[in-house]
Amino acid sequence: IRRSCKCKFLLSSVQGNVYLVVSFVNRIKDNAGMLSNFEVLDFLSESQQKSQGKRPNGRGQNLATVTYETTEYLSKTPAAVQNPTCIENFLKAIAPFNLTKAEKLQLVNLRPMSQVELQLIIEEIDERFSDNKIEEILGIVSSELPPSSPPNDENPVGSDHQ
Protein backbone atom coordinates (compact mmCIF):
# COMPACT_ATOMS: atom_id res chain seq x y z
CA ILE A 1 0.00 0.00 0.00
CA ARG A 2 1.40 3.33 -0.99
CA ARG A 3 0.55 6.50 0.82
CA SER A 4 1.20 9.97 -0.37
CA CYS A 5 2.91 12.22 2.09
CA LYS A 6 4.29 15.72 2.19
CA CYS A 7 7.68 16.47 3.60
CA LYS A 8 8.44 19.84 5.17
CA PHE A 9 11.92 21.02 6.08
CA LEU A 10 12.58 23.83 8.50
CA LEU A 11 16.03 25.07 9.41
CA SER A 12 16.13 26.93 12.67
CA SER A 13 18.94 28.41 14.73
CA VAL A 14 18.66 28.65 18.50
CA GLN A 15 21.55 29.76 20.71
CA GLY A 16 24.14 28.94 18.06
CA ASN A 17 22.71 25.52 17.26
CA VAL A 18 21.18 24.77 13.92
CA TYR A 19 18.15 22.53 13.97
CA LEU A 20 16.67 20.80 10.98
CA VAL A 21 13.09 19.93 11.70
CA VAL A 22 11.75 17.38 9.27
CA SER A 23 8.03 16.93 9.34
CA PHE A 24 6.41 14.15 7.35
CA VAL A 25 2.72 14.77 7.05
CA ASN A 26 0.47 11.95 5.95
CA ARG A 27 -2.96 10.65 6.76
CA ILE A 28 -1.93 9.06 10.04
CA LYS A 29 0.26 11.50 11.99
CA ASP A 30 2.98 14.15 11.94
CA ASN A 31 6.52 13.18 12.85
CA ALA A 32 9.00 15.77 14.02
CA GLY A 33 11.97 15.56 16.32
CA MET A 34 15.17 17.20 17.42
CA LEU A 35 18.33 16.24 15.58
CA SER A 36 21.91 16.76 16.64
CA ASN A 37 24.11 19.03 14.56
CA PHE A 38 25.94 15.87 13.43
CA GLU A 39 22.69 14.38 12.11
CA VAL A 40 21.82 17.61 10.30
CA LEU A 41 25.30 17.83 8.77
CA ASP A 42 25.13 14.18 7.70
CA PHE A 43 21.68 14.65 6.16
CA LEU A 44 22.67 17.83 4.32
CA SER A 45 25.92 16.30 3.05
CA GLU A 46 24.01 13.33 1.64
CA SER A 47 21.47 15.70 0.13
CA GLN A 48 24.22 17.72 -1.54
CA GLN A 49 25.84 14.58 -2.96
CA LYS A 50 22.53 13.39 -4.39
CA SER A 51 21.86 16.74 -6.05
CA GLN A 52 25.39 17.18 -7.40
CA GLY A 53 25.33 17.93 -11.09
CA LYS A 54 21.72 19.04 -11.01
CA ARG A 55 20.97 22.67 -11.67
CA PRO A 56 18.53 24.10 -9.12
CA ASN A 57 16.12 26.86 -10.08
CA GLY A 58 13.57 28.97 -8.23
CA ARG A 59 12.79 27.50 -4.83
CA GLY A 60 15.42 24.82 -5.43
CA GLN A 61 18.09 27.51 -5.65
CA ASN A 62 17.05 28.92 -2.27
CA LEU A 63 17.20 25.45 -0.72
CA ALA A 64 20.62 24.85 -2.28
CA THR A 65 21.90 28.12 -0.80
CA VAL A 66 20.56 27.35 2.69
CA THR A 67 21.95 23.82 2.46
CA TYR A 68 25.38 25.09 1.44
CA GLU A 69 25.55 27.79 4.12
CA THR A 70 24.32 25.45 6.84
CA THR A 71 26.83 22.78 5.81
CA GLU A 72 29.63 25.35 5.83
CA TYR A 73 28.64 26.51 9.33
CA LEU A 74 28.29 23.00 10.76
CA SER A 75 31.63 21.93 9.28
CA LYS A 76 33.27 24.36 11.73
CA THR A 77 31.53 22.88 14.79
CA PRO A 78 32.13 19.69 16.79
CA ALA A 79 29.61 17.98 14.48
CA ALA A 80 32.25 17.83 11.74
CA VAL A 81 34.38 15.31 13.66
CA GLN A 82 31.63 13.31 15.35
CA ASN A 83 30.26 9.95 14.26
CA PRO A 84 27.33 7.77 15.35
CA THR A 85 29.55 5.51 17.47
CA CYS A 86 31.06 8.31 19.57
CA ILE A 87 27.64 9.88 20.11
CA GLU A 88 26.15 6.53 21.13
CA ASN A 89 29.05 5.87 23.53
CA PHE A 90 28.66 9.36 24.98
CA LEU A 91 24.92 8.90 25.55
CA LYS A 92 25.54 5.58 27.32
CA ALA A 93 28.24 7.10 29.53
CA ILE A 94 26.14 10.16 30.44
CA ALA A 95 22.93 8.19 31.12
CA PRO A 96 23.45 7.83 34.92
CA PHE A 97 23.27 11.63 35.29
CA ASN A 98 19.58 11.72 34.30
CA LEU A 99 19.93 14.74 32.04
CA THR A 100 17.03 15.87 29.88
CA LYS A 101 17.04 15.12 26.15
CA ALA A 102 17.64 18.80 25.44
CA GLU A 103 20.62 18.93 27.82
CA LYS A 104 22.18 15.84 26.23
CA LEU A 105 21.62 17.30 22.77
CA GLN A 106 23.32 20.55 23.78
CA LEU A 107 26.27 18.63 25.23
CA VAL A 108 26.71 16.73 21.95
CA ASN A 109 26.31 19.88 19.83
CA LEU A 110 28.47 22.24 21.86
CA ARG A 111 31.03 19.89 23.49
CA PRO A 112 31.58 22.14 26.53
CA MET A 113 35.07 22.25 28.03
CA SER A 114 34.49 24.20 31.26
CA GLN A 115 32.12 24.40 34.20
CA VAL A 116 30.93 27.80 32.99
CA GLU A 117 29.86 26.31 29.67
CA LEU A 118 28.10 23.47 31.48
CA GLN A 119 26.19 25.97 33.62
CA LEU A 120 24.73 27.44 30.44
CA ILE A 121 23.58 24.03 29.24
CA ILE A 122 22.47 22.12 32.34
CA GLU A 123 19.62 23.74 34.19
CA GLU A 124 20.17 24.22 37.95
CA ILE A 125 23.48 22.39 37.71
CA ASP A 126 24.70 23.51 41.15
CA GLU A 127 21.58 22.15 42.85
CA ARG A 128 21.56 18.90 40.88
CA PHE A 129 25.25 17.95 40.94
CA SER A 130 28.28 18.21 43.23
CA ASP A 131 31.53 19.70 41.95
CA ASN A 132 32.91 16.16 41.57
CA LYS A 133 29.93 15.12 39.42
CA ILE A 134 30.30 18.25 37.28
CA GLU A 135 33.96 17.38 36.70
CA GLU A 136 32.88 13.82 35.88
CA ILE A 137 30.46 15.14 33.24
CA LEU A 138 33.24 17.25 31.71
CA GLY A 139 35.50 14.19 31.73
CA ILE A 140 32.89 12.16 29.87
CA VAL A 141 32.44 14.94 27.32
CA SER A 142 36.18 15.19 26.66
CA SER A 143 36.77 11.43 26.57
CA GLU A 144 33.76 10.36 24.49
CA LEU A 145 33.27 13.28 22.07
CA PRO A 146 36.19 14.03 19.74
CA PRO A 147 37.72 17.51 19.91
CA SER A 148 36.88 19.78 17.03
CA SER A 149 39.81 21.04 15.04
CA PRO A 150 38.96 24.28 13.21
CA PRO A 151 40.78 25.17 10.01
CA ASN A 152 43.98 27.16 10.60
CA ASP A 153 42.89 30.17 8.58
CA GLU A 154 39.51 30.61 10.26
CA ASN A 155 38.30 31.15 13.80
CA PRO A 156 36.18 28.43 15.37
CA VAL A 157 32.47 29.09 15.71
CA GLY A 158 31.83 31.27 18.74
CA SER A 159 35.36 32.66 18.90
CA ASP A 160 35.68 36.38 19.54
CA HIS A 161 39.27 36.64 18.30
CA GLN A 162 39.85 38.30 14.96
PDB file of C-alpha atoms in Angstrom:
ATOM      1  CA  ILE A   1       0.000   0.000   0.000  1.00  0.00           C
ATOM      2  CA  ARG A   2       1.402   3.331  -0.988  1.00  0.00           C
ATOM      3  CA  ARG A   3       0.545   6.500   0.822  1.00  0.00           C
ATOM      4  CA  SER A   4       1.204   9.966  -0.369  1.00  0.00           C
ATOM      5  CA  CYS A   5       2.905  12.225   2.094  1.00  0.00           C
ATOM      6  CA  LYS A   6       4.286  15.724   2.189  1.00  0.00           C
ATOM      7  CA  CYS A   7       7.681  16.467   3.604  1.00  0.00           C
ATOM      8  CA  LYS A   8       8.438  19.842   5.168  1.00  0.00           C
ATOM      9  CA  PHE A   9      11.924  21.017   6.079  1.00  0.00           C
ATOM     10  CA  LEU A  10      12.579  23.833   8.505  1.00  0.00           C
ATOM     11  CA  LEU A  11      16.035  25.070   9.406  1.00  0.00           C
ATOM     12  CA  SER A  12      16.130  26.926  12.673  1.00  0.00           C
ATOM     13  CA  SER A  13      18.939  28.408  14.730  1.00  0.00           C
ATOM     14  CA  VAL A  14      18.658  28.646  18.505  1.00  0.00           C
ATOM     15  CA  GLN A  15      21.553  29.765  20.706  1.00  0.00           C
ATOM     16  CA  GLY A  16      24.136  28.939  18.060  1.00  0.00           C
ATOM     17  CA  ASN A  17      22.709  25.515  17.258  1.00  0.00           C
ATOM     18  CA  VAL A  18      21.183  24.773  13.917  1.00  0.00           C
ATOM     19  CA  TYR A  19      18.154  22.527  13.967  1.00  0.00           C
ATOM     20  CA  LEU A  20      16.675  20.796  10.979  1.00  0.00           C
ATOM     21  CA  VAL A  21      13.089  19.928  11.697  1.00  0.00           C
ATOM     22  CA  VAL A  22      11.749  17.383   9.269  1.00  0.00           C
ATOM     23  CA  SER A  23       8.026  16.929   9.342  1.00  0.00           C
ATOM     24  CA  PHE A  24       6.413  14.147   7.354  1.00  0.00           C
ATOM     25  CA  VAL A  25       2.720  14.775   7.050  1.00  0.00           C
ATOM     26  CA  ASN A  26       0.471  11.953   5.947  1.00  0.00           C
ATOM     27  CA  ARG A  27      -2.962  10.646   6.760  1.00  0.00           C
ATOM     28  CA  ILE A  28      -1.927   9.055  10.041  1.00  0.00           C
ATOM     29  CA  LYS A  29       0.262  11.502  11.990  1.00  0.00           C
ATOM     30  CA  ASP A  30       2.976  14.150  11.941  1.00  0.00           C
ATOM     31  CA  ASN A  31       6.524  13.179  12.846  1.00  0.00           C
ATOM     32  CA  ALA A  32       9.004  15.774  14.017  1.00  0.00           C
ATOM     33  CA  GLY A  33      11.975  15.560  16.316  1.00  0.00           C
ATOM     34  CA  MET A  34      15.172  17.196  17.424  1.00  0.00           C
ATOM     35  CA  LEU A  35      18.329  16.239  15.575  1.00  0.00           C
ATOM     36  CA  SER A  36      21.907  16.760  16.637  1.00  0.00           C
ATOM     37  CA  ASN A  37      24.110  19.027  14.561  1.00  0.00           C
ATOM     38  CA  PHE A  38      25.944  15.869  13.427  1.00  0.00           C
ATOM     39  CA  GLU A  39      22.691  14.380  12.110  1.00  0.00           C
ATOM     40  CA  VAL A  40      21.819  17.613  10.302  1.00  0.00           C
ATOM     41  CA  LEU A  41      25.302  17.827   8.772  1.00  0.00           C
ATOM     42  CA  ASP A  42      25.127  14.177   7.699  1.00  0.00           C
ATOM     43  CA  PHE A  43      21.675  14.652   6.163  1.00  0.00           C
ATOM     44  CA  LEU A  44      22.665  17.829   4.316  1.00  0.00           C
ATOM     45  CA  SER A  45      25.923  16.304   3.048  1.00  0.00           C
ATOM     46  CA  GLU A  46      24.011  13.327   1.643  1.00  0.00           C
ATOM     47  CA  SER A  47      21.465  15.700   0.129  1.00  0.00           C
ATOM     48  CA  GLN A  48      24.220  17.724  -1.541  1.00  0.00           C
ATOM     49  CA  GLN A  49      25.837  14.582  -2.956  1.00  0.00           C
ATOM     50  CA  LYS A  50      22.529  13.390  -4.386  1.00  0.00           C
ATOM     51  CA  SER A  51      21.858  16.736  -6.050  1.00  0.00           C
ATOM     52  CA  GLN A  52      25.389  17.184  -7.401  1.00  0.00           C
ATOM     53  CA  GLY A  53      25.332  17.926 -11.088  1.00  0.00           C
ATOM     54  CA  LYS A  54      21.720  19.039 -11.015  1.00  0.00           C
ATOM     55  CA  ARG A  55      20.974  22.667 -11.665  1.00  0.00           C
ATOM     56  CA  PRO A  56      18.529  24.096  -9.122  1.00  0.00           C
ATOM     57  CA  ASN A  57      16.121  26.857 -10.077  1.00  0.00           C
ATOM     58  CA  GLY A  58      13.566  28.974  -8.230  1.00  0.00           C
ATOM     59  CA  ARG A  59      12.794  27.497  -4.829  1.00  0.00           C
ATOM     60  CA  GLY A  60      15.420  24.819  -5.434  1.00  0.00           C
ATOM     61  CA  GLN A  61      18.095  27.508  -5.648  1.00  0.00           C
ATOM     62  CA  ASN A  62      17.053  28.918  -2.273  1.00  0.00           C
ATOM     63  CA  LEU A  63      17.202  25.449  -0.722  1.00  0.00           C
ATOM     64  CA  ALA A  64      20.624  24.851  -2.277  1.00  0.00           C
ATOM     65  CA  THR A  65      21.898  28.121  -0.795  1.00  0.00           C
ATOM     66  CA  VAL A  66      20.560  27.350   2.688  1.00  0.00           C
ATOM     67  CA  THR A  67      21.948  23.817   2.462  1.00  0.00           C
ATOM     68  CA  TYR A  68      25.382  25.085   1.441  1.00  0.00           C
ATOM     69  CA  GLU A  69      25.547  27.792   4.120  1.00  0.00           C
ATOM     70  CA  THR A  70      24.325  25.448   6.842  1.00  0.00           C
ATOM     71  CA  THR A  71      26.825  22.781   5.813  1.00  0.00           C
ATOM     72  CA  GLU A  72      29.631  25.348   5.834  1.00  0.00           C
ATOM     73  CA  TYR A  73      28.639  26.513   9.329  1.00  0.00           C
ATOM     74  CA  LEU A  74      28.295  23.001  10.759  1.00  0.00           C
ATOM     75  CA  SER A  75      31.634  21.927   9.277  1.00  0.00           C
ATOM     76  CA  LYS A  76      33.265  24.361  11.734  1.00  0.00           C
ATOM     77  CA  THR A  77      31.530  22.883  14.791  1.00  0.00           C
ATOM     78  CA  PRO A  78      32.132  19.687  16.788  1.00  0.00           C
ATOM     79  CA  ALA A  79      29.612  17.976  14.479  1.00  0.00           C
ATOM     80  CA  ALA A  80      32.253  17.831  11.742  1.00  0.00           C
ATOM     81  CA  VAL A  81      34.379  15.306  13.658  1.00  0.00           C
ATOM     82  CA  GLN A  82      31.629  13.311  15.351  1.00  0.00           C
ATOM     83  CA  ASN A  83      30.263   9.952  14.265  1.00  0.00           C
ATOM     84  CA  PRO A  84      27.330   7.765  15.348  1.00  0.00           C
ATOM     85  CA  THR A  85      29.554   5.510  17.472  1.00  0.00           C
ATOM     86  CA  CYS A  86      31.063   8.306  19.566  1.00  0.00           C
ATOM     87  CA  ILE A  87      27.637   9.879  20.106  1.00  0.00           C
ATOM     88  CA  GLU A  88      26.150   6.533  21.128  1.00  0.00           C
ATOM     89  CA  ASN A  89      29.049   5.869  23.534  1.00  0.00           C
ATOM     90  CA  PHE A  90      28.657   9.358  24.982  1.00  0.00           C
ATOM     91  CA  LEU A  91      24.922   8.900  25.555  1.00  0.00           C
ATOM     92  CA  LYS A  92      25.543   5.575  27.323  1.00  0.00           C
ATOM     93  CA  ALA A  93      28.241   7.102  29.534  1.00  0.00           C
ATOM     94  CA  ILE A  94      26.143  10.158  30.437  1.00  0.00           C
ATOM     95  CA  ALA A  95      22.928   8.189  31.119  1.00  0.00           C
ATOM     96  CA  PRO A  96      23.451   7.830  34.918  1.00  0.00           C
ATOM     97  CA  PHE A  97      23.270  11.627  35.292  1.00  0.00           C
ATOM     98  CA  ASN A  98      19.583  11.716  34.296  1.00  0.00           C
ATOM     99  CA  LEU A  99      19.932  14.737  32.039  1.00  0.00           C
ATOM    100  CA  THR A 100      17.034  15.875  29.884  1.00  0.00           C
ATOM    101  CA  LYS A 101      17.038  15.125  26.152  1.00  0.00           C
ATOM    102  CA  ALA A 102      17.639  18.804  25.438  1.00  0.00           C
ATOM    103  CA  GLU A 103      20.622  18.926  27.820  1.00  0.00           C
ATOM    104  CA  LYS A 104      22.183  15.837  26.227  1.00  0.00           C
ATOM    105  CA  LEU A 105      21.623  17.299  22.767  1.00  0.00           C
ATOM    106  CA  GLN A 106      23.324  20.553  23.778  1.00  0.00           C
ATOM    107  CA  LEU A 107      26.275  18.626  25.229  1.00  0.00           C
ATOM    108  CA  VAL A 108      26.711  16.734  21.954  1.00  0.00           C
ATOM    109  CA  ASN A 109      26.306  19.875  19.835  1.00  0.00           C
ATOM    110  CA  LEU A 110      28.467  22.243  21.863  1.00  0.00           C
ATOM    111  CA  ARG A 111      31.033  19.887  23.491  1.00  0.00           C
ATOM    112  CA  PRO A 112      31.583  22.142  26.528  1.00  0.00           C
ATOM    113  CA  MET A 113      35.070  22.246  28.031  1.00  0.00           C
ATOM    114  CA  SER A 114      34.491  24.205  31.257  1.00  0.00           C
ATOM    115  CA  GLN A 115      32.122  24.403  34.203  1.00  0.00           C
ATOM    116  CA  VAL A 116      30.934  27.800  32.991  1.00  0.00           C
ATOM    117  CA  GLU A 117      29.860  26.309  29.666  1.00  0.00           C
ATOM    118  CA  LEU A 118      28.102  23.466  31.484  1.00  0.00           C
ATOM    119  CA  GLN A 119      26.189  25.974  33.620  1.00  0.00           C
ATOM    120  CA  LEU A 120      24.731  27.443  30.443  1.00  0.00           C
ATOM    121  CA  ILE A 121      23.584  24.028  29.240  1.00  0.00           C
ATOM    122  CA  ILE A 122      22.467  22.120  32.335  1.00  0.00           C
ATOM    123  CA  GLU A 123      19.616  23.739  34.194  1.00  0.00           C
ATOM    124  CA  GLU A 124      20.172  24.221  37.954  1.00  0.00           C
ATOM    125  CA  ILE A 125      23.481  22.387  37.713  1.00  0.00           C
ATOM    126  CA  ASP A 126      24.701  23.509  41.149  1.00  0.00           C
ATOM    127  CA  GLU A 127      21.582  22.150  42.851  1.00  0.00           C
ATOM    128  CA  ARG A 128      21.563  18.898  40.883  1.00  0.00           C
ATOM    129  CA  PHE A 129      25.250  17.953  40.942  1.00  0.00           C
ATOM    130  CA  SER A 130      28.276  18.207  43.231  1.00  0.00           C
ATOM    131  CA  ASP A 131      31.533  19.698  41.946  1.00  0.00           C
ATOM    132  CA  ASN A 132      32.912  16.162  41.565  1.00  0.00           C
ATOM    133  CA  LYS A 133      29.929  15.122  39.423  1.00  0.00           C
ATOM    134  CA  ILE A 134      30.299  18.248  37.281  1.00  0.00           C
ATOM    135  CA  GLU A 135      33.957  17.377  36.698  1.00  0.00           C
ATOM    136  CA  GLU A 136      32.879  13.822  35.880  1.00  0.00           C
ATOM    137  CA  ILE A 137      30.459  15.142  33.244  1.00  0.00           C
ATOM    138  CA  LEU A 138      33.240  17.252  31.714  1.00  0.00           C
ATOM    139  CA  GLY A 139      35.500  14.190  31.728  1.00  0.00           C
ATOM    140  CA  ILE A 140      32.895  12.155  29.870  1.00  0.00           C
ATOM    141  CA  VAL A 141      32.438  14.944  27.317  1.00  0.00           C
ATOM    142  CA  SER A 142      36.185  15.189  26.664  1.00  0.00           C
ATOM    143  CA  SER A 143      36.772  11.427  26.569  1.00  0.00           C
ATOM    144  CA  GLU A 144      33.757  10.359  24.489  1.00  0.00           C
ATOM    145  CA  LEU A 145      33.271  13.275  22.073  1.00  0.00           C
ATOM    146  CA  PRO A 146      36.190  14.028  19.742  1.00  0.00           C
ATOM    147  CA  PRO A 147      37.715  17.511  19.910  1.00  0.00           C
ATOM    148  CA  SER A 148      36.879  19.777  17.029  1.00  0.00           C
ATOM    149  CA  SER A 149      39.810  21.039  15.036  1.00  0.00           C
ATOM    150  CA  PRO A 150      38.963  24.281  13.213  1.00  0.00           C
ATOM    151  CA  PRO A 151      40.785  25.169  10.006  1.00  0.00           C
ATOM    152  CA  ASN A 152      43.981  27.160  10.604  1.00  0.00           C
ATOM    153  CA  ASP A 153      42.886  30.175   8.578  1.00  0.00           C
ATOM    154  CA  GLU A 154      39.512  30.614  10.264  1.00  0.00           C
ATOM    155  CA  ASN A 155      38.302  31.146  13.800  1.00  0.00           C
ATOM    156  CA  PRO A 156      36.184  28.431  15.373  1.00  0.00           C
ATOM    157  CA  VAL A 157      32.473  29.087  15.714  1.00  0.00           C
ATOM    158  CA  GLY A 158      31.833  31.266  18.738  1.00  0.00           C
ATOM    159  CA  SER A 159      35.362  32.664  18.895  1.00  0.00           C
ATOM    160  CA  ASP A 160      35.684  36.383  19.541  1.00  0.00           C
ATOM    161  CA  HIS A 161      39.269  36.643  18.296  1.00  0.00           C
ATOM    162  CA  GLN A 162      39.849  38.298  14.958  1.00  0.00           C
TER     163      GLN A 162
END
